[in-house]
Each structure stands twice: as C-alpha cells, then as structure tokens.
XYZ file of C-alpha atoms in Angstrom:
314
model
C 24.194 12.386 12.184
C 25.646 10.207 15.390
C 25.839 6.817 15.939
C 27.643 5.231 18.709
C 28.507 1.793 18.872
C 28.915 -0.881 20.999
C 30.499 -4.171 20.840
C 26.899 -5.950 19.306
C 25.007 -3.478 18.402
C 24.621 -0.104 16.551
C 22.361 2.959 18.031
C 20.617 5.461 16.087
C 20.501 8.846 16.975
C 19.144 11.765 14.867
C 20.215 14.916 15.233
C 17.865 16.674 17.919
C 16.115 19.848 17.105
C 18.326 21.964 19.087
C 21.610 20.750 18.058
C 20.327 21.912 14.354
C 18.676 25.179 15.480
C 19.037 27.445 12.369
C 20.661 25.216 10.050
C 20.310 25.908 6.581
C 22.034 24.592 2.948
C 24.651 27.333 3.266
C 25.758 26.854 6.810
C 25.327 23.064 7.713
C 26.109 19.882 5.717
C 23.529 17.968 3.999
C 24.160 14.907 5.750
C 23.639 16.347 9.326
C 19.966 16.931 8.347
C 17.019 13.973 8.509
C 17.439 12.907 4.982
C 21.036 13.104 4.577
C 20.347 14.198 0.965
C 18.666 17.537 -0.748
C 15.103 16.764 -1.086
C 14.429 16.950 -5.142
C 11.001 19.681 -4.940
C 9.800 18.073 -8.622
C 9.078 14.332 -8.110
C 7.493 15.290 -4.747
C 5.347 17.573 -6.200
C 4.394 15.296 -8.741
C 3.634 12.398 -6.280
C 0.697 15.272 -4.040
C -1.148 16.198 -7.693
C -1.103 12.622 -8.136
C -2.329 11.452 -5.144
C -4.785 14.659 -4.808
C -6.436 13.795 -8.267
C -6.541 10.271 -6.912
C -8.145 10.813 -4.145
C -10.948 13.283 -6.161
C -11.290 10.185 -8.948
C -12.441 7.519 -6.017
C -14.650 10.067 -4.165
C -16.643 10.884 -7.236
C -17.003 7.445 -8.622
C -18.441 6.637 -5.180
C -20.489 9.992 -5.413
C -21.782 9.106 -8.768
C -22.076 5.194 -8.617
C -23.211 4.763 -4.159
C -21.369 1.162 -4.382
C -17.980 0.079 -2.411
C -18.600 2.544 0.413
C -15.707 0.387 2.285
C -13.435 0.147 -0.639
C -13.960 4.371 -0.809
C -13.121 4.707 2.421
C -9.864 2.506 2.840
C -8.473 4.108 -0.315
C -9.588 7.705 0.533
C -7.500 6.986 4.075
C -4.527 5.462 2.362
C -4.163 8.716 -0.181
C -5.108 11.095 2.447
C -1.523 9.656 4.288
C 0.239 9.917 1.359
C -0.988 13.211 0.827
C -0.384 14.566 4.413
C 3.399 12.657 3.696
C 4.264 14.222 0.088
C 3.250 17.551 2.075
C 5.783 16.831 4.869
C 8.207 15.986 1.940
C 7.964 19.239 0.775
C 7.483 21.306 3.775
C 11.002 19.659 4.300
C 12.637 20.813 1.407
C 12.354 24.861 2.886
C 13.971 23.210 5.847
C 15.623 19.768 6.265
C 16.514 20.405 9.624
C 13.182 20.581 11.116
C 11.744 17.755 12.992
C 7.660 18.619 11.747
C 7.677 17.874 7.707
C 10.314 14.740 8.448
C 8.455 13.176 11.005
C 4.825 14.130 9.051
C 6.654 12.254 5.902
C 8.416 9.109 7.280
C 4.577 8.161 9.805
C 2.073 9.109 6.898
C 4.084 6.816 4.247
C 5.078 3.968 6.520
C 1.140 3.432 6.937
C -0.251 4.425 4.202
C -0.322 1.255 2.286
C -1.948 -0.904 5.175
C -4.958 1.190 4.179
C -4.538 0.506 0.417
C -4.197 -3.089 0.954
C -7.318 -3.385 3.095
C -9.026 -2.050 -0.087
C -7.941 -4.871 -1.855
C -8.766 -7.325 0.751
C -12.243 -6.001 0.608
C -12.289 -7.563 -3.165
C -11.486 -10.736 -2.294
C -14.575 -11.822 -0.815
C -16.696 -10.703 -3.825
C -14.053 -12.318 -6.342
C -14.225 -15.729 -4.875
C -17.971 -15.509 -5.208
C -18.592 -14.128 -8.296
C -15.957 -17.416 -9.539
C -17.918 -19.567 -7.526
C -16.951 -20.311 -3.635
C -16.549 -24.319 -4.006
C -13.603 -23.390 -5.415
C -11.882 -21.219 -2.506
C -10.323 -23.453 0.393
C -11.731 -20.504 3.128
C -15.331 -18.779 3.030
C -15.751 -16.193 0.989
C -17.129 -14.588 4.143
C -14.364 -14.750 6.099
C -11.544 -13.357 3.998
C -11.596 -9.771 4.965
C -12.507 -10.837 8.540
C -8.982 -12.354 8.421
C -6.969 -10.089 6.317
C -8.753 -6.775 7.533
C -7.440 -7.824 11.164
C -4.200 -8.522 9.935
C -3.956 -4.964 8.542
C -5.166 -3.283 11.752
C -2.268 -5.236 13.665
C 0.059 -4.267 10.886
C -1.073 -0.628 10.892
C -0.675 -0.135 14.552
C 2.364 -1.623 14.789
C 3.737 0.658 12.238
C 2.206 3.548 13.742
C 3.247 2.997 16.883
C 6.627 2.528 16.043
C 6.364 5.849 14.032
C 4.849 7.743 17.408
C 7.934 6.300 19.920
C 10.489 7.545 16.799
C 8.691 11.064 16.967
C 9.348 11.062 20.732
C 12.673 9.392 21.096
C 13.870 12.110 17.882
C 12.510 15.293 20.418
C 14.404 13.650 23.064
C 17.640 13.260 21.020
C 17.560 9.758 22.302
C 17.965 6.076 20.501
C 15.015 5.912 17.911
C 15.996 2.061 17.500
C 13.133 0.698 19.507
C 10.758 2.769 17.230
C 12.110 1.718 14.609
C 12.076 -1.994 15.302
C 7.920 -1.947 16.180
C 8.027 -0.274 12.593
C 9.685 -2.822 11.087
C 7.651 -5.404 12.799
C 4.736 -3.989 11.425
C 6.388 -3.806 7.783
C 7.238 -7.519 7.924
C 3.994 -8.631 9.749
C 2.142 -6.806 6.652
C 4.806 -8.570 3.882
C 3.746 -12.254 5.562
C 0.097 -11.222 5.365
C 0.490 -10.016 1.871
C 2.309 -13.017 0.881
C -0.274 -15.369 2.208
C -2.791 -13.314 0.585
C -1.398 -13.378 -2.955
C -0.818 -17.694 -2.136
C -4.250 -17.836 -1.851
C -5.127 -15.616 -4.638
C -2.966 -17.871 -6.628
C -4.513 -21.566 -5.201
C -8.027 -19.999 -6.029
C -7.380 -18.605 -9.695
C -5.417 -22.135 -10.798
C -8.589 -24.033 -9.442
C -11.043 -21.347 -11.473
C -8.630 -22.233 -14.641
C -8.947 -26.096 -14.046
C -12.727 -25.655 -13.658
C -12.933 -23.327 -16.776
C -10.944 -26.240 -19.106
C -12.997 -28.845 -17.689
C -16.517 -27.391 -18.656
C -15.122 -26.107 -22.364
C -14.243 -29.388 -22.632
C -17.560 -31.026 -21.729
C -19.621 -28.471 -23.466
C -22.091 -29.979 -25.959
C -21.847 -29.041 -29.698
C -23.320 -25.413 -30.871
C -24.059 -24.227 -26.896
C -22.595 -20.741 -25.865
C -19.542 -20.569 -23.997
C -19.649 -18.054 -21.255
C -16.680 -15.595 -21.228
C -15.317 -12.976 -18.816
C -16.042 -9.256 -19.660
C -13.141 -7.147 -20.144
C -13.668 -4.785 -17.533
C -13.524 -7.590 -15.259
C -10.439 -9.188 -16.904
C -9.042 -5.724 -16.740
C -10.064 -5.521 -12.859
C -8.411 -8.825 -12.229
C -5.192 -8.132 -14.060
C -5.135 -4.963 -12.245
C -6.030 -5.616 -8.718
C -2.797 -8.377 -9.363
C -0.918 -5.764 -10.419
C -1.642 -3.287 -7.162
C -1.127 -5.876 -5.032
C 2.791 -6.643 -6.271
C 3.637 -3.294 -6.256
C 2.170 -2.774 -2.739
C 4.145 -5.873 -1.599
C 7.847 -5.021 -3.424
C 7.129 -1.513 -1.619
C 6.652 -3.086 1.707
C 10.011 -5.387 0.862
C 11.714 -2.163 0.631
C 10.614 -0.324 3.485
C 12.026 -3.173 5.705
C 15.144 -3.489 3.575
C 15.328 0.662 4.541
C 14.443 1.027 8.111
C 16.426 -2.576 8.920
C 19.560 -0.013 7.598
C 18.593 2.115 10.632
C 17.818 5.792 10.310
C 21.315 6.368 9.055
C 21.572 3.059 6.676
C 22.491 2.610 2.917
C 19.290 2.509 1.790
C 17.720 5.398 3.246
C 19.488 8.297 2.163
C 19.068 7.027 -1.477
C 16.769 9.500 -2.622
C 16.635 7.763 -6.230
C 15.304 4.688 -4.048
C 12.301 6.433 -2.562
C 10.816 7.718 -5.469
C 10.866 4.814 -7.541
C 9.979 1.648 -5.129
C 7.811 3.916 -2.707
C 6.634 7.141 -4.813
C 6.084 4.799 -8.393
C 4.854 1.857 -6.998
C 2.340 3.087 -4.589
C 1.459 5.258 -7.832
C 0.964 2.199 -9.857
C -1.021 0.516 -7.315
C -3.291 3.089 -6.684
C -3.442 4.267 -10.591
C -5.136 0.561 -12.109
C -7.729 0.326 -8.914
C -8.623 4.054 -10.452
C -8.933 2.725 -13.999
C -10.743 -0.484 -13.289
C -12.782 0.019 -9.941
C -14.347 -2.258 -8.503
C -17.491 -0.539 -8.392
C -17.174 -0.128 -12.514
C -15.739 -3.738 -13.368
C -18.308 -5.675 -10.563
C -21.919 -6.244 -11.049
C -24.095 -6.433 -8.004
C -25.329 -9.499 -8.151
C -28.873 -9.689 -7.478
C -28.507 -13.212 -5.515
C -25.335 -15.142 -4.006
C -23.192 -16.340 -6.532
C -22.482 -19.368 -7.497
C -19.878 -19.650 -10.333
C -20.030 -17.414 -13.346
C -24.113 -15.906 -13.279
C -23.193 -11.856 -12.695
C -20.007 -11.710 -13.901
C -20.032 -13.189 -17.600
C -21.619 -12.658 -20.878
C -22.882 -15.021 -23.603
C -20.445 -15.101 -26.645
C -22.022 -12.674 -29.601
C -24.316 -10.808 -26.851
C-alpha cells in the first residue's frame, strides 16, 4: 500500500494492477494486496449459501402467495448484490492482488442495503394504515414516496462513488474522491434511516396511547381486540432489520472515513460481524415473518385495527 501525505491531508492510493502483476501469498506481503489481510474462505462461504437460500425463500413465497411484488423485488436486488459481493470475496481469496473480485466485493456490499431498506420502507405505508392513519403525523401515502427517493439518492451516491474508485484504482491514482461520494451516500442513507426509525417510534407511542385509552373505556364483558402473533412477530422483526441495517451503515462510514488503508478496514473480524451478521440478521426475520405472511389484504382502507386483529377466544 502507498500513501503520501501532505501537510492537511492524507491520499489514498491502492496498489495498481501492474505494480502487483503476479503476486501471490509466497512472494508478496499480505498487506500490499487490497485487503491487507488473508481473506478467511469459511465465513464467506457461509455468507453466499446464506444469501442464495435467501434469495430462493422470498422468490417462492412471492411465487406461491402473488402479494408484495415490490417488497420481492427490492429484497431479491439487495441479495442478488450481496451475492455478486460474497462471490468477489471469494474469487479474491485465489488472488488478493487482482483488481476484479475486490472491486466486485467492496461496490456490490456498499449498495446492497439501500435495496434492503427500500423493502422496509415499502411496509411502512401499510403499517400506519392497518394501525389507523389519524395516528401518523405524514400520509400513509406518502411515506415510501419520501423514503424510496431518499434511497435512490443514497444508492447512487454510493454507486457512483464505487464506479470513480474502480477507475481511479486502474489508474493507480487517488481513490479519495470516490471514496468521499461513497461516504456521502453512507451518511445520507444513516440520516434517512434515522429519521425513519423517529417516525416509526412517534407513530408506535401514539398507537400505545390509543390502545390504553380504549381498554380503558371499554364497557364491561365486550371483547378486546388483540394483535395476532404473526403480526407482533412482523413488527418486532421489521424493528429488528431495520437496527441492524442502520449499525451496518454506522460502520461502513466509520470504515471508508479510515480511507482505503484505515484501522478499520483491514479488520477482517470487523466485516464479518457488523456487515456479514447483521445484514444476515436483517434479511433472516423479514424471511421468517414476511410481510406477505404476517399482513392481511385488507379488503377496504383501513382505519385502525379492522384487518389486522382478532377477537379474544376466536
């Protein structure tokens, strides 16, 4: 690896093809190649039969069930990345000097969440009506037309930061401007993920108040409508992808602030648990409780608990 520094700044410069032309393990240190460490084959592995099976659980519950055709897709994108990264991963590990699998593994996984997390936008919308919509401060309507945005920006941002590091690393010049637009990306899709889960958070504590306030005005001997668990289940887990999601995105910008040759990045231990694990989490409960499973069509618009609840004792 190079760096050269100036009086402000630092400038990152990867080794260029050439200059690595028939390194191998035995001839070249590890920290001359991309990943400055010796890619572990078994956690990698693990991560593209994870992924793949994933990716083959989503396609046949939309197969089988014809609902969510949006959620299908966004998902289906997101784990295609991650597959076509894990693959990169491992075409790497024959050769972690050449500029293909690295550059296939560090585009693929930057974006691959903004995909996942437009998945769970799409939820929002049909959350906040099934609840009951006087209770959300924005339109039901108009959640995914502002979050879905907000992930397109985020997406090309990252992917364009990704395409100018893939052309400044062939040119064996600075990949820092790359890898700012990346970062911007990663931090424009923290903020919208953070406002997201704010007004996830404003929405379910005025559900709760509403909830308390009609148990408590319920006359004597009436039912008392409760949630389903596949639904609870849902809810708890769509919470749960969307952390993990986030605190993956908090690392990636931690990472890539570090530069191409920071303290974070050549952590392999790092990568596999708050990118591989997490993303595997996320993805893992939306396979368990899907939306299309856990969310009844309902037959009119909602208004408050009428497709999503049961009578006590039915």
């Amino acid at each position: 690896m190079a760096t050269s520094t100036a009086t402000t700044a630092t400038t990152t410069i990867l080794p260029s093809p050439t200059s690595t032309s028939g390194c191998t393990l035995n001839t070249c240190a590890i920290d001359s190649s991309f990943y400055m460490y010796q890619i572990d084959l078994a956690p990698n592995i693990t991560f593209l039969a994870l992924f793949s099976t994933f990716l083959l659980c989503f396609t046949l519950t939309y197969l089988v069930t014809g609902r969510w055709p949006s959620f299908w897709i966004a998902m289906s994108l997101g784990l295609i990345s991650e597959i076509a990264g894990y693959i990169g991963r491992i075409l790497s590990y024959g050769d972690q000097w050449a500029e293909t699998g690295f550059l296939m593994q560090i585009i693929c996984l930057t974006i691959a969440p903004a995909f996942l997390t437009a998945g769970i936008y799409l939820c929002l919308s049909r959350i906040v009506n099934a609840f009951g919509p006087e209770h959300s401060r924005i339109p039901a309507a108009w959640y995914p037309r502002i979050f879905i945005p907000c992930d397109i920006i985020a997406l090309i941002l990252q992917a364009a930061g990704g395409a100018m590091a893939a052309i400044a690393l062939s040119n064996a010049t600075s990949l820092d401007t790359g890898d700012n637009v990346m970062i911007a990306g990663l931090v424009f899709q923290v903020f919208t993920l953070l406002v997201f889960i704010g007004i996830c958070v404003d929405f379910g504590i005025a559900v709760r108040r509403r909830r308390v306030r009609d148990r408590k005005d319920k006359k004597a001997g009436s039912t008392t409508a409760r949630l389903p668990w596949q639904l609870k289940g849902f809810l708890v887990c769509l919470g749960v992808a969307t952390i993990a999601i986030f605190w993956r995105c908090c690392y990636r910008v931690a990472e890539l602030n570090g530069g191409w040759t920071g303290p974070i990045i050549y952590h392999q231990d790092y990568f596999v648990w708050f990118e591989g694990f997490l993303i595997t989490l996320a993805v893992a409960v939306l396979v368990l409780f899907h939306p299309a499973l856990c969310l009844r069509e309902p037959p009119e618009p909602a208004k408050g608990f009428d497709y999503t609840v049961v009578e006590q004792g039915s």
